[in-house]
mmCIF file of C-alpha atoms in Angstrom:
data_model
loop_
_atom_site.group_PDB
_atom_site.id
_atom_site.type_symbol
_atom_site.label_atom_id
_atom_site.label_comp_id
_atom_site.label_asym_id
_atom_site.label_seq_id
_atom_site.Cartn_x
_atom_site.Cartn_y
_atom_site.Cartn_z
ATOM 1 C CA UNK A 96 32.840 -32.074 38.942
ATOM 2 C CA UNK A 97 31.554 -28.858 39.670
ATOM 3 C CA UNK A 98 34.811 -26.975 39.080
ATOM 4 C CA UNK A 99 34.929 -29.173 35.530
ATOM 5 C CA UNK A 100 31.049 -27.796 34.885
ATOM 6 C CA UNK A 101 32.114 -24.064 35.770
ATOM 7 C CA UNK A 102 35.170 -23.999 33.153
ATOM 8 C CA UNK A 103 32.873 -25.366 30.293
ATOM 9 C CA UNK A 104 30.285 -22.307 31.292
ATOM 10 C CA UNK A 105 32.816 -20.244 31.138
ATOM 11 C CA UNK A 106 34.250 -21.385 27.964
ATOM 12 C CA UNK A 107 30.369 -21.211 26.546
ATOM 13 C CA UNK A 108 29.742 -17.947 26.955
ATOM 14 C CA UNK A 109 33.168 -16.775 25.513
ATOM 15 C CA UNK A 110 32.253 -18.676 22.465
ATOM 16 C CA UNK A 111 28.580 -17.267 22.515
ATOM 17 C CA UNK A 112 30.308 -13.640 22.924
ATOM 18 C CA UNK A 113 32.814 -14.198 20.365
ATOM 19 C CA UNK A 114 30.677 -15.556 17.466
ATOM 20 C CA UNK A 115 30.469 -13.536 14.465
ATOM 21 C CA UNK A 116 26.546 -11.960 13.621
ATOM 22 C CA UNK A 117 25.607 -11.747 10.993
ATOM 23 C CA UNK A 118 23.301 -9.165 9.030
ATOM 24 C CA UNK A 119 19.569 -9.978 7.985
ATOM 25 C CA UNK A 120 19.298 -8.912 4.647
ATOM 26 C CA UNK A 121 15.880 -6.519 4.461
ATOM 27 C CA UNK A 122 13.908 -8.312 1.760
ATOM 28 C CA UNK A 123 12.818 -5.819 -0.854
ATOM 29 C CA UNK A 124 9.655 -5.794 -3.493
ATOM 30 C CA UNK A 125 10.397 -7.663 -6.577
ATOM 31 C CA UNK A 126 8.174 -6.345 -9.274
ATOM 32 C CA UNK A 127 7.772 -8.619 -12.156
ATOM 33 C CA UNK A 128 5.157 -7.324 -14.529
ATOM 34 C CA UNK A 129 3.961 -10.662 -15.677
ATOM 35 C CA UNK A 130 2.105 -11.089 -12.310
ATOM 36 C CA UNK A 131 0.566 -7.261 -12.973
ATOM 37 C CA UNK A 132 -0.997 -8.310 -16.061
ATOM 38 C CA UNK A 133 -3.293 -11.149 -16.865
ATOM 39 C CA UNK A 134 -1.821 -11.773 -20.175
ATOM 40 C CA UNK A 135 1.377 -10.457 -20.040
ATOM 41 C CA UNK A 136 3.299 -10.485 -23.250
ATOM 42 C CA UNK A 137 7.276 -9.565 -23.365
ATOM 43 C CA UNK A 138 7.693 -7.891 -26.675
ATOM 44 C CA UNK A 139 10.721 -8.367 -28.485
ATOM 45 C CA UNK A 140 13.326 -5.825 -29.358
ATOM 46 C CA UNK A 141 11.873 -5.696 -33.098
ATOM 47 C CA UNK A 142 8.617 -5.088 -31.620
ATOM 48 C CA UNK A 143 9.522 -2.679 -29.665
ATOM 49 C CA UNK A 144 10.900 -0.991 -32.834
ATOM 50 C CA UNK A 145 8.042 -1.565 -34.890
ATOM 51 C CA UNK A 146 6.149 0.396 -32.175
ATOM 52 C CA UNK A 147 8.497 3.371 -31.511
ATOM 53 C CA UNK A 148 7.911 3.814 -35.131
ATOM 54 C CA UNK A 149 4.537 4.027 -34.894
ATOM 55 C CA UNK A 150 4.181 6.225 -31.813
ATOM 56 C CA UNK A 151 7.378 8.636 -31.634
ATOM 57 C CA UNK A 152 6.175 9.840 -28.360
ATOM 58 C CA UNK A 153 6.326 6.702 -26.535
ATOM 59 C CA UNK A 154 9.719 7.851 -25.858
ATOM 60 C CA UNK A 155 8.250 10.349 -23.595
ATOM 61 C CA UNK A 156 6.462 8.342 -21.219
ATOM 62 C CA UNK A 157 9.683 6.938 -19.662
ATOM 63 C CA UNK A 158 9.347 10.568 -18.263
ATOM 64 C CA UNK A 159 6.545 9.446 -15.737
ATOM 65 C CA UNK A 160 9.150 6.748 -14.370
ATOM 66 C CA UNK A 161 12.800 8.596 -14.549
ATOM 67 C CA UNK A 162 11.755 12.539 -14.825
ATOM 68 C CA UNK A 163 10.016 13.147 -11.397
ATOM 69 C CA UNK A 164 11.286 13.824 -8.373
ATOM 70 C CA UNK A 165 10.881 10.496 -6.248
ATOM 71 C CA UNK A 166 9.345 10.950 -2.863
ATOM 72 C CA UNK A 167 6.918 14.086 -3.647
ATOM 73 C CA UNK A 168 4.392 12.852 -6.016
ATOM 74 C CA UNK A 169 3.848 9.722 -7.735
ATOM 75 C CA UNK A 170 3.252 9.410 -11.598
ATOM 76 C CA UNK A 171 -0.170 9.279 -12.890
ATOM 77 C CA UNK A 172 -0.745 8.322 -16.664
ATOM 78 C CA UNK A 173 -5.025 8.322 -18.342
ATOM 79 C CA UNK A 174 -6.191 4.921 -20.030
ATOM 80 C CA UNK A 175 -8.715 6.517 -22.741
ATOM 81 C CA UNK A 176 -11.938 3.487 -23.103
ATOM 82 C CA UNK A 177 -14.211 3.135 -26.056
ATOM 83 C CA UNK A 178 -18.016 2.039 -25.478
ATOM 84 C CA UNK A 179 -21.337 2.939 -23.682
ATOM 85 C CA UNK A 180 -21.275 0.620 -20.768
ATOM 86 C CA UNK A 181 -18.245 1.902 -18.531
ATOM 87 C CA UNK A 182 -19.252 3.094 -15.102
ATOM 88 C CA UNK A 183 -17.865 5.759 -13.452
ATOM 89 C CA UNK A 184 -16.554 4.158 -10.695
ATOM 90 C CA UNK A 185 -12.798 2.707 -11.686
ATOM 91 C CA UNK A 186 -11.798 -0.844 -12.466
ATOM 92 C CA UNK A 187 -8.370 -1.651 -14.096
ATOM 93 C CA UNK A 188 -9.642 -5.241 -14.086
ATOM 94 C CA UNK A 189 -11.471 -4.522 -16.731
ATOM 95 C CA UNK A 190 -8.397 -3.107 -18.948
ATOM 96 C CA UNK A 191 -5.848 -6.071 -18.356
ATOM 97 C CA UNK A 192 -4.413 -5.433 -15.030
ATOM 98 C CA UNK A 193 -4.415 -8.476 -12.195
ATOM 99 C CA UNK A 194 -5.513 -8.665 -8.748
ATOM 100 C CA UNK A 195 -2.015 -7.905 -7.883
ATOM 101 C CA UNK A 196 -2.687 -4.200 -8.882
ATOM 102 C CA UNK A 197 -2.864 -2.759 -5.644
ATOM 103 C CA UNK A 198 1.003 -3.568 -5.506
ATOM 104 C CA UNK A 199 1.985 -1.358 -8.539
ATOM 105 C CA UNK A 200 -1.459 1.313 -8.768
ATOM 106 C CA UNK A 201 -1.855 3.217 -5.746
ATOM 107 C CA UNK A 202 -5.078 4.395 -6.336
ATOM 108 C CA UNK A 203 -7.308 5.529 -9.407
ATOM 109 C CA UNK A 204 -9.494 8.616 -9.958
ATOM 110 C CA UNK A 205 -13.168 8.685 -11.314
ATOM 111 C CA UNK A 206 -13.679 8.236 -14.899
ATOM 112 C CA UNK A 207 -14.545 10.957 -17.011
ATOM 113 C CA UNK A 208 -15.338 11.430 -20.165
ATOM 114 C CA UNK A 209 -12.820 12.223 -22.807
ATOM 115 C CA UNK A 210 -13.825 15.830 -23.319
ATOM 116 C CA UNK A 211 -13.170 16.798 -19.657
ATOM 117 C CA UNK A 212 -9.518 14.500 -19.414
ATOM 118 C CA UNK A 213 -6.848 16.712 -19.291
ATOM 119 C CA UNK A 214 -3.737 15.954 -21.017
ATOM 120 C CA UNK A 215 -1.228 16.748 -23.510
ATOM 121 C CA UNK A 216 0.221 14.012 -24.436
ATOM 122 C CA UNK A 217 -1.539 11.123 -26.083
ATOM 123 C CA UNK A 218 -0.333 7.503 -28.070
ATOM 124 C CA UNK A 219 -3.696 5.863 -29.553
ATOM 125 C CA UNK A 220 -7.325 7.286 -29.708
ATOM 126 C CA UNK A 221 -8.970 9.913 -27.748
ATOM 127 C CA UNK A 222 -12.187 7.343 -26.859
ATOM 128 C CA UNK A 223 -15.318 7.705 -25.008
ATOM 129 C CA UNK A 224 -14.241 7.657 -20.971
ATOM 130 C CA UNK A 225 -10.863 8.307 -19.360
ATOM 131 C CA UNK A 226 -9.567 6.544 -16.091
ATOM 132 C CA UNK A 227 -6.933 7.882 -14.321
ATOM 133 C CA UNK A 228 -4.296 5.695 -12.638
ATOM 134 C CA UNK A 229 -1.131 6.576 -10.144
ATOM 135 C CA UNK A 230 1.593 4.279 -10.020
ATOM 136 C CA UNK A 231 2.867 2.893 -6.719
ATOM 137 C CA UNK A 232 6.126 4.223 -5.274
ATOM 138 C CA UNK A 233 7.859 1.112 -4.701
ATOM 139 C CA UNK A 234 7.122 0.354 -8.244
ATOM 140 C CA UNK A 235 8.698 3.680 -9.289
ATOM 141 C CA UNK A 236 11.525 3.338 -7.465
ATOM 142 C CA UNK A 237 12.519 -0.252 -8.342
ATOM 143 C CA UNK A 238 12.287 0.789 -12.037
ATOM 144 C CA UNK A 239 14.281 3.810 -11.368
ATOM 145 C CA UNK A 240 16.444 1.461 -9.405
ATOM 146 C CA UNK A 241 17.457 -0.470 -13.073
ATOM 147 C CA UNK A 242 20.022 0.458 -15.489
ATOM 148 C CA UNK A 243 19.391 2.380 -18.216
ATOM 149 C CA UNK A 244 18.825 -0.299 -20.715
ATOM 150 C CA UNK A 245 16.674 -2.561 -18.195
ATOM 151 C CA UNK A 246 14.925 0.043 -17.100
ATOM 152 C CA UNK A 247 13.737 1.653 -20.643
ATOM 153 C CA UNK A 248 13.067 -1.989 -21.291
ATOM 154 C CA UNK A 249 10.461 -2.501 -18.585
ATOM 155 C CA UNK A 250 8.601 0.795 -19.280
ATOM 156 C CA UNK A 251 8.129 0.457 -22.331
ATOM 157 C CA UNK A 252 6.395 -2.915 -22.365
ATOM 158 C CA UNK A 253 4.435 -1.823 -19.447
ATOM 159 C CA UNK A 254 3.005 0.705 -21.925
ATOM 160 C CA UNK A 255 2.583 -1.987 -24.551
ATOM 161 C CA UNK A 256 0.856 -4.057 -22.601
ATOM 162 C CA UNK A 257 -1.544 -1.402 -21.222
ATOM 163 C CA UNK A 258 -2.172 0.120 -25.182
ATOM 164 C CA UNK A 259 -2.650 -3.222 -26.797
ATOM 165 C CA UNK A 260 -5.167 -4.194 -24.422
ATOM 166 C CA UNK A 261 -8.461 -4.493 -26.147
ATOM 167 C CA UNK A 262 -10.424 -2.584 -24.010
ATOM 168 C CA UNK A 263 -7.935 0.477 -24.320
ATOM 169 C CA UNK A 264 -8.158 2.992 -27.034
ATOM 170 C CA UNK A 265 -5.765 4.783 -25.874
ATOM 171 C CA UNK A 266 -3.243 6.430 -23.255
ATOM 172 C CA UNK A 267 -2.029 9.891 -22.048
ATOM 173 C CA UNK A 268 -0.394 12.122 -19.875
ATOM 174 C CA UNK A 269 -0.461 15.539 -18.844
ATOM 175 C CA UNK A 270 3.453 17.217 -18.903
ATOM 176 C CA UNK A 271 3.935 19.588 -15.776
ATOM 177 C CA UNK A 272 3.054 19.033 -12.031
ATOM 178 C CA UNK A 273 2.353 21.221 -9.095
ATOM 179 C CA UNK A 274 4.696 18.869 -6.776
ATOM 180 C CA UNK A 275 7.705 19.590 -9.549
ATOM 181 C CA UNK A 276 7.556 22.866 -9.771
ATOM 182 C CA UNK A 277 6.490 23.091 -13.032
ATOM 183 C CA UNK A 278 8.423 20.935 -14.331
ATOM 184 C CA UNK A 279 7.941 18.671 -18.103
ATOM 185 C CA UNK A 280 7.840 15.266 -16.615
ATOM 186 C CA UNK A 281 6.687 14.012 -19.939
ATOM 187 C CA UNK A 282 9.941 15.995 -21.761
ATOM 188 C CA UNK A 283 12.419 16.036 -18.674
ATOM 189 C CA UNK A 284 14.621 12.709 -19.596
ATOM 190 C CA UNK A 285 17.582 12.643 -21.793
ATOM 191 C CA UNK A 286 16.367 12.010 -25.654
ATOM 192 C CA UNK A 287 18.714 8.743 -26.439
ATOM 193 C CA UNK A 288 21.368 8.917 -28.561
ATOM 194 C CA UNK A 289 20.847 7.089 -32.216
ATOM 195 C CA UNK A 290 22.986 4.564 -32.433
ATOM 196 C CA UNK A 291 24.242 4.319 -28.537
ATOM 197 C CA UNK A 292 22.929 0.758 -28.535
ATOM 198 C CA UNK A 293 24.215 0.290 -25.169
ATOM 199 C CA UNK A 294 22.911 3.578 -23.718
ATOM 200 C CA UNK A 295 26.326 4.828 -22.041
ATOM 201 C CA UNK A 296 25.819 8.006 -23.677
ATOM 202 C CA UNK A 297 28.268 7.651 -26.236
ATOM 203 C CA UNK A 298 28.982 6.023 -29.815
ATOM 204 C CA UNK A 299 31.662 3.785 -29.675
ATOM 205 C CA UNK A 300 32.740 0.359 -31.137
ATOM 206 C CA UNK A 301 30.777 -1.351 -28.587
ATOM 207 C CA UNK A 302 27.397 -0.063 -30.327
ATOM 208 C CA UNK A 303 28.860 -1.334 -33.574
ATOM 209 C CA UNK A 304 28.956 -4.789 -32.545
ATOM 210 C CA UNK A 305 26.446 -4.939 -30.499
ATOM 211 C CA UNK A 306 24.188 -3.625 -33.984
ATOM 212 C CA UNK A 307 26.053 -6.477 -35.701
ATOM 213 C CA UNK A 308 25.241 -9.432 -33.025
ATOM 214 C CA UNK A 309 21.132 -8.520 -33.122
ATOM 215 C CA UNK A 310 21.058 -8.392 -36.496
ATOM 216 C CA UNK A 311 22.856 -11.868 -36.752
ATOM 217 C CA UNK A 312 20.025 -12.710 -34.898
ATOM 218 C CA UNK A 313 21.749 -12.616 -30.505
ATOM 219 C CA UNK A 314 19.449 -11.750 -27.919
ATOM 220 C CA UNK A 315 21.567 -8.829 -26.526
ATOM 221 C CA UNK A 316 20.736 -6.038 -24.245
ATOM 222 C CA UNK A 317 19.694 -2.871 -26.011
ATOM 223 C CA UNK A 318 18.307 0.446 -25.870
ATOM 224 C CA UNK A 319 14.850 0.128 -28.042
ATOM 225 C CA UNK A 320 15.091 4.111 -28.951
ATOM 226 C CA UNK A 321 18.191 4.058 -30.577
ATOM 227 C CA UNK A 322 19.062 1.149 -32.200
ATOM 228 C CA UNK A 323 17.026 1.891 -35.500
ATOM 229 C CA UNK A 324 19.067 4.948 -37.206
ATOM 230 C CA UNK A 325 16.297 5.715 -40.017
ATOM 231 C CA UNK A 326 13.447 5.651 -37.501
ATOM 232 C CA UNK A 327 11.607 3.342 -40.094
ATOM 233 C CA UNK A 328 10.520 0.870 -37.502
ATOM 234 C CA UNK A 329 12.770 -1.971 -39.017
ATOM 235 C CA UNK A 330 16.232 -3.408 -38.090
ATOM 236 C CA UNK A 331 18.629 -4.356 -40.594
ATOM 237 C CA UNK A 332 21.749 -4.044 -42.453
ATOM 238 C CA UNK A 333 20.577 -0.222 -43.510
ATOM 239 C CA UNK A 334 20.485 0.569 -39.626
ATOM 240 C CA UNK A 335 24.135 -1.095 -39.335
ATOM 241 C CA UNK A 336 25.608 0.991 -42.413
ATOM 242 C CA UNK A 337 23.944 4.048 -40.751
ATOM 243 C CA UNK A 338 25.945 3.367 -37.643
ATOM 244 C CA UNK A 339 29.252 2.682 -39.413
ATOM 245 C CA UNK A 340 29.042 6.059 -41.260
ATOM 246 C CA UNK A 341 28.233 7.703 -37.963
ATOM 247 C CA UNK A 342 31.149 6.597 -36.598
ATOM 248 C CA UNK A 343 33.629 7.226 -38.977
ATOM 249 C CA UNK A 344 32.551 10.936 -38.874
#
C-alpha cells in the first residue's frame, strides 16, 4: 500500500512540474469618455464636419495628444468661463466633467482671468476667467495608443464635448514647451491629407469608396479632417466629384 501511495506521489508531482503556466494578462486602463463627461454626446462624422468648418484650428489640438514627447510633460489645454461668480479655486465639475476626472485630469491650475491666460491658440471666446487643466498620462498614452482614424476620432469629440459645454466660452492652448525643447506642440502633427479618407497617407481607390459608402449613408471609419474636399463643412456628392478629379490627376 505504501509502495502503491509513493508511485502516485511521484507521478503527482511530475504532472504538477510538467503543467503548462500560463501568463496573467496585466489589465490596462480603459478610457471611455462617456464616463468622463456627465452628458457625453458622440458626434457624428457630419458633425464633426460641420465643426471643422467652423473652427479650422481644431485640427491643431490633436497636437496636445500626438505632438509631445510622452513621458516628459503632460498636455495642458485653458477652458476660457464667462460670468462674475467663478472662484478662483478650480472645479471642472462645474464645466461638464464627472467625478471620474481624476482618472483623465491630473491636476488643474488657479483660475485667472482672461487678460493674464497665456496662449496662442484659441477655438470660441476669450471670456471672463481661464482654468487650466493637464491631462493624465495614461489617458495620453491610450489615445496615442489608437490608430490614426480612432484616435483623431476620440480627440476631437473630447474637444466638442468640452466647447459645447454651456459653461465654456471657450478653449486654448499655448504652442511651445520648455520640456520639448521648444517645440510647436499645437503645429507639430502631420496636416491630413484631403481626401485620404482612411488616413494611410495616401489617395487611393480605397478613399474613393469609402467617400461613396458615407455618402450612401454607411457608418464607416473616417478621418473627420479630410473627408470634406471644399472645406465647406458639408458632405456630399460635390466632396465625391472633388475626390474623383483628384485622383485622376
Amino acid at each position: 500500500m505504501k509502495k502503491i501511495l509513493s508511485i502516485l506521489l511521484v507521478c503527482s508531482m511530475i504532472l504538477l512540474c510538467t503543467a503548462p503556466v500560463f501568463a496573467v494578462e496585466e489589465s490596462t486602463d480603459s478610457y471611455e469618455l462617456s464616463e468622463l463627461f456627465c452628458d457625453y454626446k458622440e458626434y457624428s462624422l457630419s458633425e464633426m464636419v460641420e465643426y471643422i468648418s467652423r473652427d479650422p484650428q481644431s485640427s491643431l489640438f490633436t497636437g496636445l495628444f500626438c505632438g509631445c514627447s510622452l513621458g516628459l510633460f503632460n498636455p495642458t489645454f485653458h477652458i476660457h468661463r464667462s460670468g462674475t461668480n467663478i472662484g478662483r479655486i478650480p472645479n471642472v465639475l462645474e464645466v461638464g466633467f464627472s467625478e471620474q476626472s481624476p482618472k483623465y485630469l491630473t491636476s488643474t491650475s488657479r483660475v485667472t482671468t482672461a487678460s493674464n491666460a497665456n496662449y496662442d491658440f484659441l477655438i470660441g471666446d476669450v471670456g471672463d476667467k481661464v482654468m487650466s487643466v493637464e491631462l493624465a498620462e495614461g489617458f495620453v498614452e491610450y489615445v496615442n495608443s489608437l490608430d490614426g482614424v480612432e484616435r483623431t476620432t476620440v480627440i476631437l469629440n473630447f474637444l466638442m464635448n468640452v466647447e459645447n459645454n454651456e459653461e465654456v466660452a471657450g478653449v486654448s492652448w499655448s504652442n511651445d514647451c520648455p520640456y520639448y525643447g521648444g517645440g510647436f506642440i499645437g503645429t507639430s502633427h502631420e496636416e491630413p491629407i484631403r481626401g485620404d479618407c482612411d488616413g494611410d497617407g495616401s489617395l487611393n481607390s480605397i478613399d474613393a469608396n469609402l467617400m461613396r459608402r458615407i455618402l450612401s449613408g454607411n457608418d464607416c471609419k473616417v478621418n473627420p479632417f479630410s473627408v470634406d474636399m471644399n472645406a465647406d463643412g458639408k458632405l456630399n456628392a460635390v466632396d465625391s466629384y472633388a475626390l474623383r478629379l483628384k485622383l485622376v490627376g
